[in-house]
Amino acid sequence: MEKLASLQASAAISDAKATAKNDAKYEKIVCTTSTLDEPVVWPHQKLDFLQPDKIKDKNGRRPDHPDYDPTTLHVPEKYLNSLSPGVRQWWVLKSDNYDCVLFFKVGKFYELYHMDAEVGVQELGFVYMRGEFAHSGSPEVSFDKMSSILIDRGYKVARVEQTETTEMMSERCKKTKPTKFDKVVRREICQISNRGTQVFGTQCQITPHYQPNYMLAVVEKNEVSSSKYGICYVDTSIGDFYVGEFEDDKNGSRLLTLLSHHMPVLLIFERGYVSERTQEIFRTMLSGILKDPLPANGSKVCSAEKTLKYLAENYFAKFSEDSTSADLWPLALRTMQSETDHLGLTPRDGCKLALKALGQCILYLQRCQLEEKVLPMARFHLYTPPDMNINEPVLDAKAKTVKQKATRRRHMVIDATTLANLRITGEEYSLQSTLDNCCTKFGKRLLHHWICSPSCELDVIVERQQAITELIEHNMELQDLRALVAPMPDFERHLAQIHLFGNKRISQDHPDGRAILFEEKLYNKKKIQNFIGILKGFTALMELPTLFNGFETPLMKRLTQLQPAGGFPDMAKELEFFKNAFDHEAGAQTGVIAPELGVDADYDEALAKIKTINDNFKDYLIEQEKFFGCRLTPGGEKNRFQLEVPENAARKAGKAYQLEGQRKGNKPVRRFSTNETRLLLKELQHAETERDAILKDLSRRIFEKFSKHYELWKQCVDCVANLDVLASLAEYARAQQIICVPELYEQNAEQQPFIDIADGYHPCAAADTFIPNGLMLGTGKTPAPLSILTGPNMGGKSTLMRQVGLLVVMAQIGAHVPAEHCRISLVDRIFTRLGAQDDIMAGQSTFLVELNETSLILKHATVDSLVLLDELGRGTATYDGTAIAASVVNYLADLKCRTLFSTHYHNLIEYFHKDERITLGHMACMVENEDNEDPTQETVTFLYKYSAGACPKSYGFNAAKLAGMPQPIIKRAYELSKRVEAIALKRKVLSKVVASAGGSRCNGLNEIKNLLLQLKACHV
């Protein structure tokens, strides 16, 4: 290996010298040094084909062409032919990957040339190397660190490896008629990485971040008032593909929800086939992520039919009696195939866009050299928008077909608006950050899933509640659990990495299998050390059944006990196999796995061959000792299978004995070989070559054996992830001063939905500084399910609404909630209209945004929904806003869904105060020094307490006072307010006088007298 490294280093130096020489000759740089005031002008900055007014893609298209491909670059053939072989090789690769920073392997270093060198200097702190052209770089071992920095900053990184030695190059050239450009070691792109295509291979350590980095492909079929989307999103570091197709409204509500729940870091779509509205969503929701439009034609896997054909030819077999489970189409993909096509090459109706999106993902992975790294370990799942009923795929084993079984909605719908308005997710001051006490990365990912999709299944929720309660009651076991899982690595990503290391396709057909890595021994050590760490982690987890042996709740039993009592996998046999498969300590130190007998049949066979040959030689040696009549010794390492015969007996050797050498001294000997020894030596060398080849591949074989038990390991990880989330929620509950187990009830047509919360706290606020609030809707003293909420500005209306929404989410993920008691009938969806902002990028005003969100509520709310509407109608004229607000309240009251509707329109109170469908509530305050002439003298103390009845005023002038507005302005505003109020009251009284005049004579006259008195009091 050292000799190989030396030869490669020598070749690298020669290549670099030729590069520098040729660049000096052909690029004709004017100067390479500068003063502080004079920047360097590098040769590539002067190249004509790189100038903004001349640049073209590989097909000769300018940037203003609709099909311009920014990932490629047109490099004139004349220029390429003027370069040295090494430099030409770089430009050829760059022309196909113009959007990437090329880490170009030269010897033991990754070199960055020309514009890439500038990136290295600016972003990575590299220094320019001596030479005529821009040139920087770093050693091979630092690739992980350097590439990770660039990827985090939004760059694409292409790793270019040498895939042959100088000797291999020489042999290649001998067999062909090479041109001068062939006389350079072959280099190939082994992987293109960006934030959405990270696969943690040989040189890259697994990221410490838990968040998934999704690549999302979107295909759209645009219609007049709606769109139909096919989507596929994948986390390449784990290998989970989610594929689905759905219709969406004109606002893209389902697409927005998808983006909120599974925020991608890379978006791919077909150029020219995405509507303007969808592009607006991409610009607003995904402004900071990498977007890679694909060309509209020329792909191998583009249409649904081509996608199925490609997968069938390369990965999956037709279902038959002879098929193994590993060859079968995944159930999710079989659901998308037509039932009438037994070859599985025809897409089912309603699945074409989804399969096309999958095809786009495959196409992108191919370009990044990741298809063979990701697809062999892929697990496919159907994606269904949360607000759609799920059609579960069910395999009919007899008919060998897949049918769809309709099921009721299993999860509460939390759309993009609600997710943002309630601040459910996020790293700071969110519900997720408040509840997140998880110790593992995969536990954190599961908690995110629970919070974004709370359960609507009462059995699931109650099981979680019971498990959390049991953990709280057994604090010692709870802490032992957390201590046990805290050191665990990110098993999900490590399992994918080990699968990658064991992938035979890569070792045989992928450029990485041909790459010459100078630090391969170091990488192998890390592989084996990480593998040993994974084995130790799973071994430690086998303590869980003993740790929780006495637990009684069904979920805890299922997660911690072995079958048949539970569902925790028994990994003892498999772990024992890998424990004894090789010497762990030696493997970690040497980077080589030498398996024990019985671990690998091919290796055992190779060793057996070698032993047989050695035994045969021993037998032959005994025969020869009889012939020569003395003791013979075999030759040493350099003279293997030669006969060392004492000189006094050597005269017996005949023509069959070929003299190979002799040794003088006190005991002179002659060394002979025979046809038999030469044949045995040849057989031994062949057997040793076979053994060494197997030994070199043994790490991969061990990893492959480990990956064959993937479902077993994944089952364990799933159990631990659930335990970690339950323990996290138990830790949250233990830290609260006030906590309760919420009582939840099935959705029932005979009983109207209700909420009953006593002294509840906002889960993200500190209990010692937060004033608790209770709320009853649809039950007890407030049978009406809708409450119109009034109160002073800054009095806590919005906070109360958010608090109610978050407590409902907590209750339906199974968590304990911060309240004295909490009773809720299950909520199928939470709608929110909180806060107000313009959608500037989409060209929508505040009022239009309000109406769009309210329209969504009116279309999709059911009797089991929870609606939180805050100050609807503010963005238009008061009368228009009041009218719209009243109509919405009336509709929701008829629907009888649980609703909190906050408003400052006091006309609504008068309109609905006698309506039995509606209850009135307000956020209480205490007013001191109330002055009807000068509001600046008033002191309003917010009590932040929900109380029955309406609030008489909004105390907006108090808010103005707190904001520091000048007192004369506040006084003048107050005078104008009273005048407007008097005019409105006068009109109202007059309308009542007219109405009363049409009643009975006696009652009408009395009512008119009273109204006239009110009218006199109206001073304008």
Short mmCIF file of N, CA and C in Angstrom, two decimals, residues 484 534-544:
data_model
loop_
_atom_site.label_atom_id
_atom_site.label_comp_id
_atom_site.label_asym_id
_atom_site.label_seq_id
_atom_site.Cartn_x
_atom_site.Cartn_y
_atom_site.Cartn_z
N LEU A 484 -29.89 4.86 29.76
CA LEU A 484 -29.54 3.77 28.85
C LEU A 484 -29.53 4.23 27.40
N ILE A 534 -22.33 0.11 17.19
CA ILE A 534 -23.74 -0.24 16.94
C ILE A 534 -24.09 -1.55 17.63
N LEU A 535 -23.21 -2.55 17.50
CA LEU A 535 -23.45 -3.85 18.16
C LEU A 535 -23.55 -3.67 19.67
N LYS A 536 -22.66 -2.86 20.24
CA LYS A 536 -22.72 -2.62 21.69
C LYS A 536 -24.01 -1.91 22.08
N GLY A 537 -24.46 -1.00 21.21
CA GLY A 537 -25.71 -0.29 21.50
C GLY A 537 -26.90 -1.23 21.52
N PHE A 538 -27.01 -2.08 20.51
CA PHE A 538 -28.13 -3.03 20.49
C PHE A 538 -28.01 -4.04 21.64
N THR A 539 -26.79 -4.42 21.99
CA THR A 539 -26.60 -5.34 23.11
C THR A 539 -27.08 -4.69 24.40
N ALA A 540 -26.77 -3.41 24.59
CA ALA A 540 -27.22 -2.71 25.79
C ALA A 540 -28.74 -2.63 25.86
N LEU A 541 -29.38 -2.48 24.69
CA LEU A 541 -30.84 -2.36 24.66
C LEU A 541 -31.52 -3.67 25.04
N MET A 542 -30.80 -4.77 25.01
CA MET A 542 -31.38 -6.04 25.44
C MET A 542 -31.65 -6.07 26.94
N GLU A 543 -31.21 -5.01 27.65
CA GLU A 543 -31.54 -4.90 29.08
C GLU A 543 -32.96 -4.43 29.31
N LEU A 544 -33.61 -3.88 28.27
CA LEU A 544 -34.94 -3.30 28.45
C LEU A 544 -35.97 -4.29 28.98
#
